[in-house]
CSV table of N, CA and C in Angstrom, one decimal:
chain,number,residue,atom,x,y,z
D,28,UNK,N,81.5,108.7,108.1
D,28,UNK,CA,82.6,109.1,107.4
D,28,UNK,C,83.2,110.4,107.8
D,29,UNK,N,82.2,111.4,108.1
D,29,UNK,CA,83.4,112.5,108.8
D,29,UNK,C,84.0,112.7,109.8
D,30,UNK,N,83.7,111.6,110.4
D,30,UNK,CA,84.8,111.4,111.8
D,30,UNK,C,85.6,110.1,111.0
D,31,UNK,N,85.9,109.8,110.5
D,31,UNK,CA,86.8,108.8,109.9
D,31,UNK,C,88.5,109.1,109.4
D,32,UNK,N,88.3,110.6,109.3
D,32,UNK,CA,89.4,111.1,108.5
D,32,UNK,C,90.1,110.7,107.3
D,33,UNK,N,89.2,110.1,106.3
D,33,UNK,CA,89.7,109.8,105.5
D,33,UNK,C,89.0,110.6,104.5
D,34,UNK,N,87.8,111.1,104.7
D,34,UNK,CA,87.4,112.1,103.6
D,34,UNK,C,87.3,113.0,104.2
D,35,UNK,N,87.8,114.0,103.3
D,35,UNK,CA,87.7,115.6,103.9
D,35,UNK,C,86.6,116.4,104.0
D,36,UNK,N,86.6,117.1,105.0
D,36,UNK,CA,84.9,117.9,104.5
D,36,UNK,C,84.6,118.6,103.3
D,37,UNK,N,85.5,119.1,102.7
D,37,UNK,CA,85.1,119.8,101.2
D,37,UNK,C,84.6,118.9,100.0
D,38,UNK,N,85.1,117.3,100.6
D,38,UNK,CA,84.3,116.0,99.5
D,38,UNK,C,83.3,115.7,100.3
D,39,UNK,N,82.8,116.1,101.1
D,39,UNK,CA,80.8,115.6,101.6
D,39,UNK,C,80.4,116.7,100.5
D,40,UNK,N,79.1,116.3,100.0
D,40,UNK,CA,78.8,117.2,99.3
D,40,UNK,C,77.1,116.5,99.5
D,41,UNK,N,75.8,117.7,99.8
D,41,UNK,CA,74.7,117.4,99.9
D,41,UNK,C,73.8,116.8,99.1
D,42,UNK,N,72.9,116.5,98.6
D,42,UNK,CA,72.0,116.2,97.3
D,42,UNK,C,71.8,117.6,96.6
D,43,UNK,N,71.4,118.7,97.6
D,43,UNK,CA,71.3,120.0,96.6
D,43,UNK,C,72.7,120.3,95.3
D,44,UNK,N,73.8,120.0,95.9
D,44,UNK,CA,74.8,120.2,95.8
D,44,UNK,C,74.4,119.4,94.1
D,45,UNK,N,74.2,117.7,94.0
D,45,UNK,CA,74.0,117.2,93.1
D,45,UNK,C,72.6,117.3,92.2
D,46,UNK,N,71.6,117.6,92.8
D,46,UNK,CA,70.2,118.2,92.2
D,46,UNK,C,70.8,119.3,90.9
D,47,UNK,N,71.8,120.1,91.4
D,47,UNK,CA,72.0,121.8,90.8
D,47,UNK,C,73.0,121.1,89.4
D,48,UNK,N,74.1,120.2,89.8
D,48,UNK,CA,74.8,119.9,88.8
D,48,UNK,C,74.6,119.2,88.0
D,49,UNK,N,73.2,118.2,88.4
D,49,UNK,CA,72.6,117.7,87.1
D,49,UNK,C,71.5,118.2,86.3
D,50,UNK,N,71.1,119.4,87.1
D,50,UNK,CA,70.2,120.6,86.2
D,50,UNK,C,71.2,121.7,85.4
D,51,UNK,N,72.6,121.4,85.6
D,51,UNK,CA,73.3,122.5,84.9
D,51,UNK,C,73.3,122.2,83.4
D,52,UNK,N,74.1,122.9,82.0
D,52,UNK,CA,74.1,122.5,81.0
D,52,UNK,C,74.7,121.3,80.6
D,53,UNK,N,76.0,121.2,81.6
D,53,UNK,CA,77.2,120.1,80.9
D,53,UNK,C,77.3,119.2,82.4
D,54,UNK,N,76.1,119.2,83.2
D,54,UNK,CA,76.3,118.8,83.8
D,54,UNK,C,76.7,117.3,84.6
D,55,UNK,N,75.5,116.4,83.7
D,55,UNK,CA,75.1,114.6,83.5
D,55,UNK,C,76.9,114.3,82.8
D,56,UNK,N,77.4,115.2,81.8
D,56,UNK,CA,78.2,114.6,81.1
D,56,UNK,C,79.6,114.5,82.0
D,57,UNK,N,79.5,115.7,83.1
D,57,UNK,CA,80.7,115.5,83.7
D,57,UNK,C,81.0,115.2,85.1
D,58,UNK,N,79.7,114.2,85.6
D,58,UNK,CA,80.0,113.8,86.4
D,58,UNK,C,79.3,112.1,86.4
D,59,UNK,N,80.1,111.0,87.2
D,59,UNK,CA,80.1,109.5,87.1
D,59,UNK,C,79.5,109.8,88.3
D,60,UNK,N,78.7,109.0,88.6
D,60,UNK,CA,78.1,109.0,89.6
D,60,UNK,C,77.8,107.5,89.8
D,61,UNK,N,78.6,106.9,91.0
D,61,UNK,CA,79.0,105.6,91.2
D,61,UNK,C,78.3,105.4,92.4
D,62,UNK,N,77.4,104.0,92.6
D,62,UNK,CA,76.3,103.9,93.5
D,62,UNK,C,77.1,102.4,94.4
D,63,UNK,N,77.7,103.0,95.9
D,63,UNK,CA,78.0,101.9,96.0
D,63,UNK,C,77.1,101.0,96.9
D,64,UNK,N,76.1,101.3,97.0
D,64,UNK,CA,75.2,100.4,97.7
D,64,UNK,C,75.0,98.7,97.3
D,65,UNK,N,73.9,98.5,98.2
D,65,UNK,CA,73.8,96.8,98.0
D,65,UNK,C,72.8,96.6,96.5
D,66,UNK,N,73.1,95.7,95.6
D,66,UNK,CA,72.4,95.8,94.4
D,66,UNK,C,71.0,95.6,94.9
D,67,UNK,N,70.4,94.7,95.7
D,67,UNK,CA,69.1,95.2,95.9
D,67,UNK,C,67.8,96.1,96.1
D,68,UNK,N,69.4,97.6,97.1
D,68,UNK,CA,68.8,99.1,97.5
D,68,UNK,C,68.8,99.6,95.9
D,69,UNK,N,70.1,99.5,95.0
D,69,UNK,CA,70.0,100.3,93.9
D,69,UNK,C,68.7,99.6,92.9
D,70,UNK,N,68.5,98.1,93.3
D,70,UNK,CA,67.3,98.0,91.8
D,70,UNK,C,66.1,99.1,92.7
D,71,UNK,N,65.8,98.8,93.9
D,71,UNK,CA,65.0,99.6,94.6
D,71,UNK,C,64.7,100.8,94.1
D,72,UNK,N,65.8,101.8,94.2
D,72,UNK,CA,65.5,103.2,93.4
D,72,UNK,C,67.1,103.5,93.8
D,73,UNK,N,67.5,104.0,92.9
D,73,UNK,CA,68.7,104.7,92.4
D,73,UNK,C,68.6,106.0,91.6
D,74,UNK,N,69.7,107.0,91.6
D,74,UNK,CA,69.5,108.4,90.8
D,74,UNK,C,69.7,107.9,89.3
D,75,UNK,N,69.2,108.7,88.5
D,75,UNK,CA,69.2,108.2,87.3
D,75,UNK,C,70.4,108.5,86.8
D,76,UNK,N,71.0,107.7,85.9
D,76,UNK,CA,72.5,107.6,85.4
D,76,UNK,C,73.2,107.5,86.0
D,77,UNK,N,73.2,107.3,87.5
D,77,UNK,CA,74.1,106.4,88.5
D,77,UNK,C,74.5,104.7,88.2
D,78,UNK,N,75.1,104.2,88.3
D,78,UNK,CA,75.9,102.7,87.9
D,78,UNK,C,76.0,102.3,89.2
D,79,UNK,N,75.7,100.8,89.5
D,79,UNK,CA,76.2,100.2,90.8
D,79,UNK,C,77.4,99.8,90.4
D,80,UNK,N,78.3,99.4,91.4
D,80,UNK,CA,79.8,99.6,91.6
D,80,UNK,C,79.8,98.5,93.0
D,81,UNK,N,80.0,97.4,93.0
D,81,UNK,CA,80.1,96.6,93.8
D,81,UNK,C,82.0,96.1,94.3
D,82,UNK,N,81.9,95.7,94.8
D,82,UNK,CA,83.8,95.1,94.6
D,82,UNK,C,83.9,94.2,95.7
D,83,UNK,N,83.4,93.0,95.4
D,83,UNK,CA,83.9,91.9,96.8
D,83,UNK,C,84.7,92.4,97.7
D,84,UNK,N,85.0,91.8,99.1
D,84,UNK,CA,85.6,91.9,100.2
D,84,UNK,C,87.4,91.7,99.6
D,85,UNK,N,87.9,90.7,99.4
D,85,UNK,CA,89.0,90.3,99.0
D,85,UNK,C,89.0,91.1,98.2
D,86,UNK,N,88.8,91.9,96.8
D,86,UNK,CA,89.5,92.7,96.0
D,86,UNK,C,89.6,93.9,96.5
D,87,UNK,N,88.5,94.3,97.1
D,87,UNK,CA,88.7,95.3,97.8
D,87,UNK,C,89.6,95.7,99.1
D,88,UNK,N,90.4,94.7,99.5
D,88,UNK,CA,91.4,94.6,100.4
D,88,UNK,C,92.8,95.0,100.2
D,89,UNK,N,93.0,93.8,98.4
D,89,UNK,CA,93.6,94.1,97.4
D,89,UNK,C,94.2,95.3,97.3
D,90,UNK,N,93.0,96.1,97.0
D,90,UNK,CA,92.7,97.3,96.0
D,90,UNK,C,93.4,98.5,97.3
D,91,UNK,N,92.7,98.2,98.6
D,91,UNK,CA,93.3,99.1,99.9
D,91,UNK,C,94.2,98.8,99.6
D,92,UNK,N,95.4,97.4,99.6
D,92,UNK,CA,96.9,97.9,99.7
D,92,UNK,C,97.7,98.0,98.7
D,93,UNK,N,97.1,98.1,97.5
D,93,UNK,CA,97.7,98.5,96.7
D,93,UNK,C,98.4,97.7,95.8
D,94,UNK,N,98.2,96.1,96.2
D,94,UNK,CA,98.1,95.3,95.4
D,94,UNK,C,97.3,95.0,93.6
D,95,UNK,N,96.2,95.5,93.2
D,95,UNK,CA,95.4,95.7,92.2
D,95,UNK,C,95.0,96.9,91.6
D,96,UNK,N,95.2,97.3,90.4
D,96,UNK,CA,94.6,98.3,89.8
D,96,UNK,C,93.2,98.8,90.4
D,97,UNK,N,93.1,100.0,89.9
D,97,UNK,CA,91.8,100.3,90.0
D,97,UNK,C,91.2,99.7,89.1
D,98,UNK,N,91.2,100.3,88.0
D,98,UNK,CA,90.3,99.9,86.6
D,98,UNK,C,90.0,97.9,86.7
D,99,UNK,N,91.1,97.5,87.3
D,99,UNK,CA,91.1,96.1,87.0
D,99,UNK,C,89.8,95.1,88.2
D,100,UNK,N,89.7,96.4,89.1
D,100,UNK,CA,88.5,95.7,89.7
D,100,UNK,C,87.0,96.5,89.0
D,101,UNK,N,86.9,97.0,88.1
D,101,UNK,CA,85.1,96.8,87.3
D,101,UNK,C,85.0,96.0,86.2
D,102,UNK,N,84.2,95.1,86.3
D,102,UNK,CA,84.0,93.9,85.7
D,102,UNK,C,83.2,94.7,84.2
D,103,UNK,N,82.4,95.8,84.7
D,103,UNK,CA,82.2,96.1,83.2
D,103,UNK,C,82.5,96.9,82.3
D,104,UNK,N,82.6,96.6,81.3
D,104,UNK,CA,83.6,97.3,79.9
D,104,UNK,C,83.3,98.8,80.0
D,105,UNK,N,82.6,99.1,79.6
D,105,UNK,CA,82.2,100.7,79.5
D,105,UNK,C,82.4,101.2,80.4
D,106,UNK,N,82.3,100.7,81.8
D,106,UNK,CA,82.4,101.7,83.0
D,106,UNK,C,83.6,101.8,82.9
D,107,UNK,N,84.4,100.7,83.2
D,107,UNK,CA,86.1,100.8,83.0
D,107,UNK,C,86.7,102.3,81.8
D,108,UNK,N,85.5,101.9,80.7
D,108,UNK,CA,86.5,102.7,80.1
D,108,UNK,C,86.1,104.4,80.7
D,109,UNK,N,85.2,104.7,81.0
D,109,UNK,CA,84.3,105.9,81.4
D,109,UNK,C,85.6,106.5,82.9
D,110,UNK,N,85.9,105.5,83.4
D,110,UNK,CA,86.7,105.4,84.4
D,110,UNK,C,87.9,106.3,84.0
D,111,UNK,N,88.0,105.1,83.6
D,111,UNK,CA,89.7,105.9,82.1
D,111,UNK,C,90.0,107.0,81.8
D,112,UNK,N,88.4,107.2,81.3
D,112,UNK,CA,88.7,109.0,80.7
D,112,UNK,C,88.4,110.0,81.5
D,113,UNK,N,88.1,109.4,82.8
D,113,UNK,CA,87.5,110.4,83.6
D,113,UNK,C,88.9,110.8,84.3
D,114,UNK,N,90.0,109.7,84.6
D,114,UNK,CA,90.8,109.7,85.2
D,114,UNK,C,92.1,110.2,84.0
D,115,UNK,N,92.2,110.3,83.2
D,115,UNK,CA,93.4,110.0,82.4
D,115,UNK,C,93.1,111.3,80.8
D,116,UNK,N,91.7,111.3,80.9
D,116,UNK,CA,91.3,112.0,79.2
D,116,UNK,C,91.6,113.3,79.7
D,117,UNK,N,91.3,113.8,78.7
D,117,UNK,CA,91.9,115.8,78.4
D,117,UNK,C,91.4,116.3,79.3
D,118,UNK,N,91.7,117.5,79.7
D,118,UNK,CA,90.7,118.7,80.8
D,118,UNK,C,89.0,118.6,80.4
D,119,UNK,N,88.9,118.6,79.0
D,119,UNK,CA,87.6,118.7,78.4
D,119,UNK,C,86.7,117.7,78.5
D,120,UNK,N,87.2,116.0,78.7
D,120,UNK,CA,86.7,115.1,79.1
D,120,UNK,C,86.3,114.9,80.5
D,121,UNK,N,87.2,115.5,81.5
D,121,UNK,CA,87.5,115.1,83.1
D,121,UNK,C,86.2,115.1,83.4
D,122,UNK,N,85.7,114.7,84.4
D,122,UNK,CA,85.0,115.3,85.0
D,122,UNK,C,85.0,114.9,86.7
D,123,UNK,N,84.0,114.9,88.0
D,123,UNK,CA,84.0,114.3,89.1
D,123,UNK,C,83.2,113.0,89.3
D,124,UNK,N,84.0,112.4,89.9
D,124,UNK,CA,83.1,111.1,90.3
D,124,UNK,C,82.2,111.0,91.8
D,125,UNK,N,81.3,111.0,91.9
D,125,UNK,CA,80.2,111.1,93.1
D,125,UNK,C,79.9,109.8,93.6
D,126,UNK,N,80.4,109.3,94.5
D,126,UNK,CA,80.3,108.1,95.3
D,126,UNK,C,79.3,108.2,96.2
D,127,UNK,N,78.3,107.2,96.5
D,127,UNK,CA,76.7,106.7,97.0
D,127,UNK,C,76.6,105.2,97.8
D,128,UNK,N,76.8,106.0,99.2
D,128,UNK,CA,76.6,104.7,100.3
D,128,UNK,C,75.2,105.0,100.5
D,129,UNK,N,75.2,104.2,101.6
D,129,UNK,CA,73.8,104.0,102.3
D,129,UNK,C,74.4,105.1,103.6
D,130,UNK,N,73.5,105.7,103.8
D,130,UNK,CA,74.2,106.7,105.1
D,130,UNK,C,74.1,106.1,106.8
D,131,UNK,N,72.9,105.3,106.4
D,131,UNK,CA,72.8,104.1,107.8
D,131,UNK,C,73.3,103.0,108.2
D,132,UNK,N,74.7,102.9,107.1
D,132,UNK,CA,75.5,102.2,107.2
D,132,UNK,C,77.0,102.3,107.1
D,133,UNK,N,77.5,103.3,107.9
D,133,UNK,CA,78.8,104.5,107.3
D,133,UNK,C,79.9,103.7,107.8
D,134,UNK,N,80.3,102.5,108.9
D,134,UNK,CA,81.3,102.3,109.3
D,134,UNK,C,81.6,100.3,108.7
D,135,UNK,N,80.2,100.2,107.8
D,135,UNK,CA,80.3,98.2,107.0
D,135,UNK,C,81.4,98.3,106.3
D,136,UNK,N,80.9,97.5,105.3
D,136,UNK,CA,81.7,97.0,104.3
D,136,UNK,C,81.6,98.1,103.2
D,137,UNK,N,80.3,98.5,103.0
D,137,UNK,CA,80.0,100.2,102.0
D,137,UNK,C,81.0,101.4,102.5
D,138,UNK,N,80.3,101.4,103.9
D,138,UNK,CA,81.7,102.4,104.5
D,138,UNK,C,83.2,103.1,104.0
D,139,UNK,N,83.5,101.3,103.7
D,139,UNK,CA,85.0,101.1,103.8
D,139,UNK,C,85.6,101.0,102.0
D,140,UNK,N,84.1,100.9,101.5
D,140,UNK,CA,84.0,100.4,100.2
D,140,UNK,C,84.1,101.8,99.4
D,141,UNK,N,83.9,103.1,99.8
D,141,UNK,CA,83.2,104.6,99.7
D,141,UNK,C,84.6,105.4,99.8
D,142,UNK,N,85.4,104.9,101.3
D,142,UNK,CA,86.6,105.2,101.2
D,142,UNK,C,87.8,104.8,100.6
D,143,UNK,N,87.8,103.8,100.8
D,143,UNK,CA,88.7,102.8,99.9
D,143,UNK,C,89.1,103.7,98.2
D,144,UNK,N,87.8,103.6,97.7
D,144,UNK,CA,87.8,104.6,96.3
D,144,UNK,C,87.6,105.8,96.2
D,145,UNK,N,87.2,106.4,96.9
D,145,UNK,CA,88.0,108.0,97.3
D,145,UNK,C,89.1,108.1,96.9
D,146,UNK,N,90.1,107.1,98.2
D,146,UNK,CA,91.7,107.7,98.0
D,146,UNK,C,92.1,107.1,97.3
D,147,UNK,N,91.8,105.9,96.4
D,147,UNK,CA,92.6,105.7,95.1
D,147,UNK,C,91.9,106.4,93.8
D,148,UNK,N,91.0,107.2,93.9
D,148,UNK,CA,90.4,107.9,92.7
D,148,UNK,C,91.4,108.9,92.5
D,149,UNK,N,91.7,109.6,94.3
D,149,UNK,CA,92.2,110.7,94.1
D,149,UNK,C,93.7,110.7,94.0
D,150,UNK,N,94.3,109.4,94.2
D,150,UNK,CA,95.5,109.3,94.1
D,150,UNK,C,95.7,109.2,92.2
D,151,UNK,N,95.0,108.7,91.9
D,151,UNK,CA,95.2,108.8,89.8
D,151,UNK,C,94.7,110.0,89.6
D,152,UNK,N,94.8,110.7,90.2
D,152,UNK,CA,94.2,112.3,89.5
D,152,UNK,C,92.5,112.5,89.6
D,153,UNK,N,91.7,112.0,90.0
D,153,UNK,CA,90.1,112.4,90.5
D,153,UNK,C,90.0,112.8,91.0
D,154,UNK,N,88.6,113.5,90.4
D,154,UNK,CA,87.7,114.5,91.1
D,154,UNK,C,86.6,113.7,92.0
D,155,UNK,N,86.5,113.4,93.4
D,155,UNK,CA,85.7,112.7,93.8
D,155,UNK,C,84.8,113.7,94.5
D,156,UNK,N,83.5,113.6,94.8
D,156,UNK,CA,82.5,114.1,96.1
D,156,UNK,C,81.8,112.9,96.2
D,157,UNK,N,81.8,112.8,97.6
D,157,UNK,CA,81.2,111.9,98.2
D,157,UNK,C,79.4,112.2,99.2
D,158,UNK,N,78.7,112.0,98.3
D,158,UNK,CA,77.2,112.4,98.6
D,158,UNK,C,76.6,112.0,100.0
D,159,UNK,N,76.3,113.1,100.6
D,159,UNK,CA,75.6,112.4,102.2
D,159,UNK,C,74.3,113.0,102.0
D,160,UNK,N,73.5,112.8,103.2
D,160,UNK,CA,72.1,113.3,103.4
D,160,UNK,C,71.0,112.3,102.6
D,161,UNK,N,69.9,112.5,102.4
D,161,UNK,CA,69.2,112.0,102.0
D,161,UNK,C,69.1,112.1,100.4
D,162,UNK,N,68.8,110.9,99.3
D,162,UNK,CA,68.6,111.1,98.7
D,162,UNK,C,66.9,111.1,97.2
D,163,UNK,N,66.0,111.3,98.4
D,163,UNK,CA,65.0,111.1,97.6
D,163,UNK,C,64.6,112.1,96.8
D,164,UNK,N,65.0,113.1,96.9
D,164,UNK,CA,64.4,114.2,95.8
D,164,UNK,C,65.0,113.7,94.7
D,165,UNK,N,65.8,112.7,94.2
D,165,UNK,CA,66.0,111.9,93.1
D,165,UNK,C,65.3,111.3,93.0
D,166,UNK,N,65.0,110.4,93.9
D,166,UNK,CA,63.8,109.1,93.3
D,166,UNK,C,62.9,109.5,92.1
């Protein structure tokens, strides 16, 4: 992804980076943390209160040209609405959304799946970082 040019280096952000903001006070509350790995890796082990976030090939093609909502590709209710307010609610609600590929797989379908929703997060007003490096000191 950072030879890709489509995320900036100020949205790589390391696991310390996310270790520190979910040991802060307000921190779990203000940040979504969207796992877009393969549902197999996430039953595997995933960070806690992270959500898998899948989006077929075809919607997510969609979704790149701008044919489909965002919101209208998560199939589940809460997250949609979690979405919503993260993107649309008061200052006090906002918070950043932290997107989770597999790092051994930067240029698939995750790759494209990581970027893809980057730049429409941040085109509705989101706060995205996009997590690199290793993540087991979550496990």
């Amino acid at each position: 992804m950072p030879g890709s040019g489509v995320a900036m280096e100020e949205d790589l952000l390391g696991p310390e980076w996310l270790f520190s903001e979910l040991r802060s006070q307000n921190g779990p509350n203000k940040l979504l943390i969207l796992d877009c790995r393969a549902h197999s890796d996430f039953s595997d082990a995933h960070i806690r209160g992270s959500v898998p976030l899948a989006i077929p090939s075809i919607m997510l093609r969609r979704l790149a040209a701008g044919k489909v909502d965002l919101l209208s590709t998560i199939r589940c209710l809460d997250l949609r609405n979690r979405v919503e307010v993260f993107l649309c609610g008061d200052e006090s609600s906002r918070g950043t959304f932290v997107l989770i590929g597999d790092s051994t797989d930067p240029a698939g379908h995750q790759g494209e799946t990581i970027q893809v929703l980057s730049r429409r997060l941040k085109s509705s007003g989101g706060n995205v970082a996009i997590l690199i490096g290793e993540r087991c000191i979550f496990i």
